mmCIF file of C-alpha atoms in Angstrom:
data_model
loop_
_atom_site.group_PDB
_atom_site.id
_atom_site.type_symbol
_atom_site.label_atom_id
_atom_site.label_comp_id
_atom_site.label_asym_id
_atom_site.label_seq_id
_atom_site.Cartn_x
_atom_site.Cartn_y
_atom_site.Cartn_z
ATOM 1 C CA MET A 1 -0.066 0.113 0.124
ATOM 2 C CA VAL A 2 1.055 3.446 -1.054
ATOM 3 C CA ASN A 3 -0.021 6.704 1.285
ATOM 4 C CA ILE A 4 -0.193 9.675 -0.373
ATOM 5 C CA ALA A 5 -1.130 13.303 -0.589
ATOM 6 C CA ILE A 6 -2.397 15.179 -3.376
ATOM 7 C CA CYS A 7 -1.146 18.388 -3.714
ATOM 8 C CA GLY A 8 -3.939 20.256 -5.685
ATOM 9 C CA ALA A 9 -6.870 18.577 -4.235
ATOM 10 C CA ASN A 10 -9.357 20.743 -4.941
ATOM 11 C CA GLY A 11 -8.357 20.583 -8.321
ATOM 12 C CA LYS A 12 -10.313 18.579 -11.886
ATOM 13 C CA MET A 13 -6.773 16.670 -11.698
ATOM 14 C CA GLY A 14 -6.903 16.436 -8.323
ATOM 15 C CA LYS A 15 -10.550 15.061 -7.990
ATOM 16 C CA THR A 16 -9.770 12.587 -10.960
ATOM 17 C CA ILE A 17 -7.163 10.983 -8.857
ATOM 18 C CA TYR A 18 -9.213 10.115 -6.334
ATOM 19 C CA ASN A 19 -11.555 9.378 -8.435
ATOM 20 C CA CYS A 20 -9.267 6.793 -9.712
ATOM 21 C CA VAL A 21 -7.627 5.957 -5.636
ATOM 22 C CA LYS A 22 -11.465 4.597 -4.924
ATOM 23 C CA ASN A 23 -11.150 2.400 -7.680
ATOM 24 C CA ARG A 24 -7.540 1.168 -6.548
ATOM 25 C CA ASP A 25 -6.512 -1.205 -3.448
ATOM 26 C CA ASN A 26 -2.596 -0.542 -3.492
ATOM 27 C CA ILE A 27 -2.809 3.144 -2.912
ATOM 28 C CA ASN A 28 -4.557 5.295 -0.210
ATOM 29 C CA ILE A 29 -5.016 9.238 0.764
ATOM 30 C CA VAL A 30 -3.771 10.128 3.554
ATOM 31 C CA GLY A 31 -4.249 14.073 2.772
ATOM 32 C CA GLY A 32 -4.308 16.761 0.463
ATOM 33 C CA ILE A 33 -3.044 20.278 -0.760
ATOM 34 C CA ASP A 34 -4.772 22.940 -1.277
ATOM 35 C CA ILE A 35 -5.177 27.124 -1.023
ATOM 36 C CA ASN A 36 -9.104 25.974 -0.906
ATOM 37 C CA THR A 37 -9.409 23.991 1.913
ATOM 38 C CA GLU A 38 -12.566 22.951 1.444
ATOM 39 C CA LYS A 39 -13.139 19.265 2.359
ATOM 40 C CA TYR A 40 -14.656 16.363 0.125
ATOM 41 C CA ALA A 41 -13.998 12.973 1.391
ATOM 42 C CA ASP A 42 -12.149 11.147 4.318
ATOM 43 C CA PHE A 43 -8.880 12.979 3.914
ATOM 44 C CA GLU A 44 -7.483 16.217 5.284
ATOM 45 C CA ILE A 45 -6.743 18.987 2.769
ATOM 46 C CA VAL A 46 -4.413 21.892 3.806
ATOM 47 C CA GLU A 47 -2.641 25.079 2.522
ATOM 48 C CA ASN A 48 0.719 24.282 3.402
ATOM 49 C CA PRO A 49 2.828 20.990 2.818
ATOM 50 C CA ASN A 50 3.820 21.209 6.468
ATOM 51 C CA ASP A 51 -0.110 21.281 8.171
ATOM 52 C CA LEU A 52 0.404 17.463 7.115
ATOM 53 C CA SER A 53 -0.509 15.672 10.033
ATOM 54 C CA THR A 54 0.830 12.348 7.911
ATOM 55 C CA LYS A 55 3.373 12.492 7.021
ATOM 56 C CA PRO A 56 2.571 10.382 3.364
ATOM 57 C CA ASP A 57 5.111 7.763 0.907
ATOM 58 C CA VAL A 58 4.591 10.106 -1.994
ATOM 59 C CA ILE A 59 3.462 13.168 -2.672
ATOM 60 C CA VAL A 60 1.690 13.988 -7.090
ATOM 61 C CA ASP A 61 1.670 17.471 -7.554
ATOM 62 C CA TYR A 62 -1.375 18.456 -9.904
ATOM 63 C CA SER A 63 -1.105 21.878 -8.909
ATOM 64 C CA HIS A 64 0.333 25.501 -9.936
ATOM 65 C CA PRO A 65 3.933 26.115 -10.463
ATOM 66 C CA ASN A 66 4.021 28.732 -7.326
ATOM 67 C CA VAL A 67 3.920 25.665 -5.391
ATOM 68 C CA LEU A 68 7.050 24.234 -6.079
ATOM 69 C CA LYS A 69 9.471 26.144 -4.144
ATOM 70 C CA SER A 70 7.616 25.376 -1.058
ATOM 71 C CA LEU A 71 6.516 21.887 -2.356
ATOM 72 C CA LEU A 72 10.557 20.681 -2.455
ATOM 73 C CA GLU A 73 11.319 22.356 0.937
ATOM 74 C CA TYR A 74 8.721 19.885 2.390
ATOM 75 C CA CYS A 75 9.455 16.854 0.497
ATOM 76 C CA LEU A 76 13.733 17.686 0.858
ATOM 77 C CA THR A 77 12.876 18.100 4.785
ATOM 78 C CA ASN A 78 10.697 15.220 5.630
ATOM 79 C CA GLY A 79 12.403 12.874 2.738
ATOM 80 C CA VAL A 80 9.003 12.136 1.080
ATOM 81 C CA PRO A 81 9.940 11.591 -2.441
ATOM 82 C CA VAL A 82 6.921 13.510 -5.029
ATOM 83 C CA VAL A 83 5.490 13.023 -8.597
ATOM 84 C CA LEU A 84 5.709 16.277 -10.118
ATOM 85 C CA ALA A 85 3.249 16.283 -12.429
ATOM 86 C CA THR A 86 2.127 20.410 -12.820
ATOM 87 C CA THR A 87 3.291 22.110 -16.100
ATOM 88 C CA GLY A 88 4.462 25.449 -17.092
ATOM 89 C CA TYR A 89 7.274 25.240 -14.816
ATOM 90 C CA SER A 90 10.609 28.678 -15.762
ATOM 91 C CA ASP A 91 13.996 27.097 -16.779
ATOM 92 C CA GLU A 92 15.109 28.149 -13.244
ATOM 93 C CA GLN A 93 12.194 26.476 -11.703
ATOM 94 C CA ILE A 94 13.821 22.993 -13.669
ATOM 95 C CA ASN A 95 16.691 23.414 -12.558
ATOM 96 C CA ASP A 96 15.312 23.289 -9.165
ATOM 97 C CA ILE A 97 14.071 19.964 -9.559
ATOM 98 C CA LYS A 98 17.197 18.205 -10.941
ATOM 99 C CA LYS A 99 18.818 19.785 -7.837
ATOM 100 C CA ALA A 100 16.600 18.494 -5.852
ATOM 101 C CA SER A 101 16.886 14.952 -6.895
ATOM 102 C CA GLU A 102 20.437 14.996 -5.792
ATOM 103 C CA GLN A 103 18.702 14.005 -2.012
ATOM 104 C CA ILE A 104 14.946 12.926 -3.111
ATOM 105 C CA PRO A 105 13.575 10.395 -5.284
ATOM 106 C CA VAL A 106 11.976 13.246 -8.171
ATOM 107 C CA PHE A 107 9.145 11.335 -10.840
ATOM 108 C CA PHE A 108 9.450 14.769 -13.177
ATOM 109 C CA SER A 109 6.984 14.263 -16.756
ATOM 110 C CA TRP A 110 5.139 16.491 -19.275
ATOM 111 C CA ASN A 111 2.707 13.784 -19.717
ATOM 112 C CA MET A 112 2.039 10.875 -17.887
ATOM 113 C CA SER A 113 -0.169 9.187 -20.330
ATOM 114 C CA LEU A 114 0.942 5.809 -21.731
ATOM 115 C CA GLY A 115 0.221 6.539 -25.103
ATOM 116 C CA ILE A 116 1.971 9.751 -24.885
ATOM 117 C CA ASN A 117 5.373 8.423 -24.369
ATOM 118 C CA LEU A 118 4.658 6.003 -27.017
ATOM 119 C CA LEU A 119 4.054 9.029 -29.281
ATOM 120 C CA VAL A 120 7.249 10.437 -28.434
ATOM 121 C CA GLY A 121 9.365 7.213 -28.956
ATOM 122 C CA LEU A 122 7.309 6.379 -32.460
ATOM 123 C CA SER A 123 8.467 10.554 -33.247
ATOM 124 C CA LYS A 124 12.176 9.990 -32.217
ATOM 125 C CA LYS A 125 12.186 6.974 -34.546
ATOM 126 C CA ALA A 126 10.487 8.670 -37.717
ATOM 127 C CA THR A 127 13.088 11.773 -36.693
ATOM 128 C CA GLU A 128 15.886 8.686 -37.289
ATOM 129 C CA ILE A 129 14.513 7.233 -40.158
ATOM 130 C CA LEU A 130 13.099 10.369 -41.750
ATOM 131 C CA GLY A 131 16.891 12.739 -41.122
ATOM 132 C CA ASN A 132 16.203 16.115 -42.558
ATOM 133 C CA GLN A 133 14.260 15.035 -45.361
ATOM 134 C CA PHE A 134 11.277 16.226 -43.832
ATOM 135 C CA ASP A 135 9.312 19.630 -42.410
ATOM 136 C CA ILE A 136 8.774 19.283 -38.953
ATOM 137 C CA GLU A 137 5.140 20.553 -36.917
ATOM 138 C CA ILE A 138 4.326 19.855 -33.756
ATOM 139 C CA VAL A 139 -0.114 20.801 -33.592
ATOM 140 C CA GLU A 140 -1.022 20.606 -29.918
ATOM 141 C CA LYS A 141 -5.153 21.270 -28.732
ATOM 142 C CA HIS A 142 -6.092 22.181 -25.066
ATOM 143 C CA HIS A 143 -9.581 23.257 -22.878
ATOM 144 C CA ASN A 144 -10.039 27.170 -23.011
ATOM 145 C CA GLN A 145 -8.364 26.905 -19.877
ATOM 146 C CA LYS A 146 -5.140 26.010 -20.047
ATOM 147 C CA VAL A 147 -2.644 29.141 -18.841
ATOM 148 C CA ASP A 148 0.749 27.682 -20.543
ATOM 149 C CA ALA A 149 0.837 27.281 -24.084
ATOM 150 C CA PRO A 150 2.683 25.826 -25.748
ATOM 151 C CA SER A 151 1.669 22.289 -23.322
ATOM 152 C CA GLY A 152 4.721 21.340 -21.744
ATOM 153 C CA THR A 153 3.642 17.335 -23.480
ATOM 154 C CA ALA A 154 4.731 19.555 -27.631
ATOM 155 C CA LEU A 155 8.067 20.853 -25.763
ATOM 156 C CA MET A 156 9.015 17.373 -24.427
ATOM 157 C CA ILE A 157 8.311 15.536 -28.021
ATOM 158 C CA ALA A 158 9.650 19.069 -29.454
ATOM 159 C CA ASN A 159 12.996 18.317 -26.699
ATOM 160 C CA SER A 160 12.817 14.120 -27.624
ATOM 161 C CA ILE A 161 12.863 14.754 -31.785
ATOM 162 C CA ASN A 162 15.492 17.548 -31.904
ATOM 163 C CA GLU A 163 18.280 15.069 -29.684
ATOM 164 C CA THR A 164 17.150 12.816 -32.283
ATOM 165 C CA LEU A 165 18.498 15.770 -35.682
ATOM 166 C CA GLU A 166 22.154 16.069 -35.981
ATOM 167 C CA THR A 167 21.784 19.250 -36.168
ATOM 168 C CA PRO A 168 20.063 21.126 -33.417
ATOM 169 C CA HIS A 169 16.745 22.502 -34.887
ATOM 170 C CA ASN A 170 15.704 26.181 -33.750
ATOM 171 C CA TYR A 171 11.774 26.354 -32.259
ATOM 172 C CA VAL A 172 9.461 28.544 -33.887
ATOM 173 C CA TYR A 173 5.818 29.270 -32.350
ATOM 174 C CA ASP A 174 4.529 32.173 -34.046
ATOM 175 C CA ARG A 175 4.889 32.473 -37.694
ATOM 176 C CA HIS A 176 2.129 35.834 -38.610
ATOM 177 C CA SER A 177 5.444 38.282 -38.114
ATOM 178 C CA GLN A 178 7.874 36.568 -40.342
ATOM 179 C CA ARG A 179 7.435 37.431 -44.040
ATOM 180 C CA LYS A 180 9.992 34.478 -45.068
ATOM 181 C CA LYS A 181 9.967 31.551 -46.214
ATOM 182 C CA ARG A 182 10.484 28.422 -43.519
ATOM 183 C CA ASP A 183 13.781 27.540 -42.507
ATOM 184 C CA LYS A 184 15.065 24.386 -43.236
ATOM 185 C CA ASN A 185 16.376 23.901 -39.422
ATOM 186 C CA GLU A 186 13.634 24.330 -37.358
ATOM 187 C CA ILE A 187 10.654 22.758 -35.468
ATOM 188 C CA GLY A 188 7.242 24.540 -36.018
ATOM 189 C CA ILE A 189 4.907 24.484 -32.429
ATOM 190 C CA HIS A 190 0.734 25.301 -32.210
ATOM 191 C CA SER A 191 -1.275 26.290 -29.598
ATOM 192 C CA ILE A 192 -5.104 25.694 -29.974
ATOM 193 C CA ARG A 193 -7.263 26.933 -27.286
ATOM 194 C CA GLY A 194 -11.374 26.043 -27.390
ATOM 195 C CA GLY A 195 -13.445 24.337 -25.517
ATOM 196 C CA THR A 196 -12.796 21.233 -22.717
ATOM 197 C CA ILE A 197 -10.604 19.319 -25.370
ATOM 198 C CA VAL A 198 -8.452 17.199 -22.522
ATOM 199 C CA GLY A 199 -5.564 16.727 -25.061
ATOM 200 C CA GLU A 200 -4.696 16.374 -28.646
ATOM 201 C CA HIS A 201 -0.488 15.877 -29.779
ATOM 202 C CA GLU A 202 0.191 15.793 -33.229
ATOM 203 C CA VAL A 203 3.328 15.220 -35.073
ATOM 204 C CA ILE A 204 3.526 16.395 -39.018
ATOM 205 C CA PHE A 205 6.616 14.623 -40.845
ATOM 206 C CA ALA A 206 5.917 16.732 -44.496
ATOM 207 C CA GLY A 207 8.040 16.012 -47.286
ATOM 208 C CA ASN A 208 7.618 16.207 -51.028
ATOM 209 C CA ASP A 209 4.575 15.018 -52.312
ATOM 210 C CA GLU A 210 3.773 12.488 -49.029
ATOM 211 C CA ILE A 211 2.816 13.134 -45.086
ATOM 212 C CA ILE A 212 3.113 11.547 -42.287
ATOM 213 C CA SER A 213 1.114 12.040 -39.237
ATOM 214 C CA LEU A 214 1.792 10.522 -35.558
ATOM 215 C CA LYS A 215 -1.150 11.711 -33.463
ATOM 216 C CA HIS A 216 -2.548 11.055 -29.657
ATOM 217 C CA VAL A 217 -6.081 12.410 -28.811
ATOM 218 C CA ALA A 218 -6.739 11.954 -24.610
ATOM 219 C CA THR A 219 -10.393 11.998 -24.394
ATOM 220 C CA SER A 220 -10.452 11.870 -20.629
ATOM 221 C CA LYS A 221 -8.538 13.257 -17.323
ATOM 222 C CA THR A 222 -8.467 9.907 -15.472
ATOM 223 C CA VAL A 223 -5.354 8.909 -18.688
ATOM 224 C CA PHE A 224 -3.194 10.984 -16.710
ATOM 225 C CA ALA A 225 -4.633 10.688 -12.733
ATOM 226 C CA GLU A 226 -3.489 7.045 -13.703
ATOM 227 C CA GLY A 227 -0.136 7.724 -14.837
ATOM 228 C CA SER A 228 0.166 9.445 -11.934
ATOM 229 C CA LEU A 229 -0.807 6.524 -9.371
ATOM 230 C CA ASN A 230 1.648 4.371 -11.568
ATOM 231 C CA ALA A 231 4.245 6.727 -10.951
ATOM 232 C CA SER A 232 3.704 7.202 -7.442
ATOM 233 C CA ILE A 233 3.641 3.372 -6.743
ATOM 234 C CA PHE A 234 7.143 3.539 -8.635
ATOM 235 C CA LEU A 235 8.409 5.727 -7.468
ATOM 236 C CA LYS A 236 8.295 4.492 -3.318
ATOM 237 C CA ASP A 237 11.684 3.444 -1.504
ATOM 238 C CA LYS A 238 13.615 4.376 -5.170
ATOM 239 C CA PRO A 239 17.279 6.335 -4.525
ATOM 240 C CA ALA A 240 17.380 9.654 -4.775
ATOM 241 C CA GLY A 241 17.223 10.626 -8.650
ATOM 242 C CA ILE A 242 14.933 12.419 -11.226
ATOM 243 C CA TYR A 243 12.732 9.111 -13.659
ATOM 244 C CA ASP A 244 10.538 9.711 -16.010
ATOM 245 C CA MET A 245 7.929 7.966 -17.934
ATOM 246 C CA SER A 246 10.854 5.763 -19.725
ATOM 247 C CA ASN A 247 11.534 4.960 -16.232
ATOM 248 C CA LEU A 248 8.405 3.541 -15.142
ATOM 249 C CA ILE A 249 7.546 1.710 -18.823
ATOM 250 C CA SER A 250 11.001 0.032 -18.462
ATOM 251 C CA GLU A 251 10.793 -1.610 -14.994
ATOM 252 C CA ASN A 252 7.206 -2.913 -16.477
#
């Protein structure tokens, strides 16, 4: 049994995690962290991690980048592993995450979906085969409440592709101000926000007279919640270090 605390417990993802846990017998929720401390289940919800009355085995974070500092401080002080599934971190915050992983286990992924991580692997394989012969564009779609753009997942895909290319490419996020032809060494990343779209990511390889498209569509937040719970089980009792979905997949 893994005892977890949910950071962002009163948010949509926090409540999705709670609903998923109800159907599992290997995870138990012992606390929640949120600026909204309204209780909706049989665990406490506190505003600050230090106010938790029970030390969790793992904290799952689906909150906001502003919470990162206090969350890492609590985890470092108490030796608690943390699953970070929040997006929108700055480069400085990512460095803080990597530094924290030197002392505690940290599971950090822009996307907790198994399918998305398969898409990343397929995109890398396609890049290896197609090389510089095809132009690469990434299109991501999310609901109209999402604040950050492009999505962390789109950047994760782009970074994985870029690591595979012989010549690193530049990212281009907006073309309307550029009155010029597409540069050979670039990856276009485009964001669409509307309605209640849970999450769609498409990688387009456009060549001469042929187009290859790889796409993942999430129809429910449950896929991300279940991934986070699997990451929590994986992370318990792990040594200090930074882990992601590739580590979880390879172990299984």
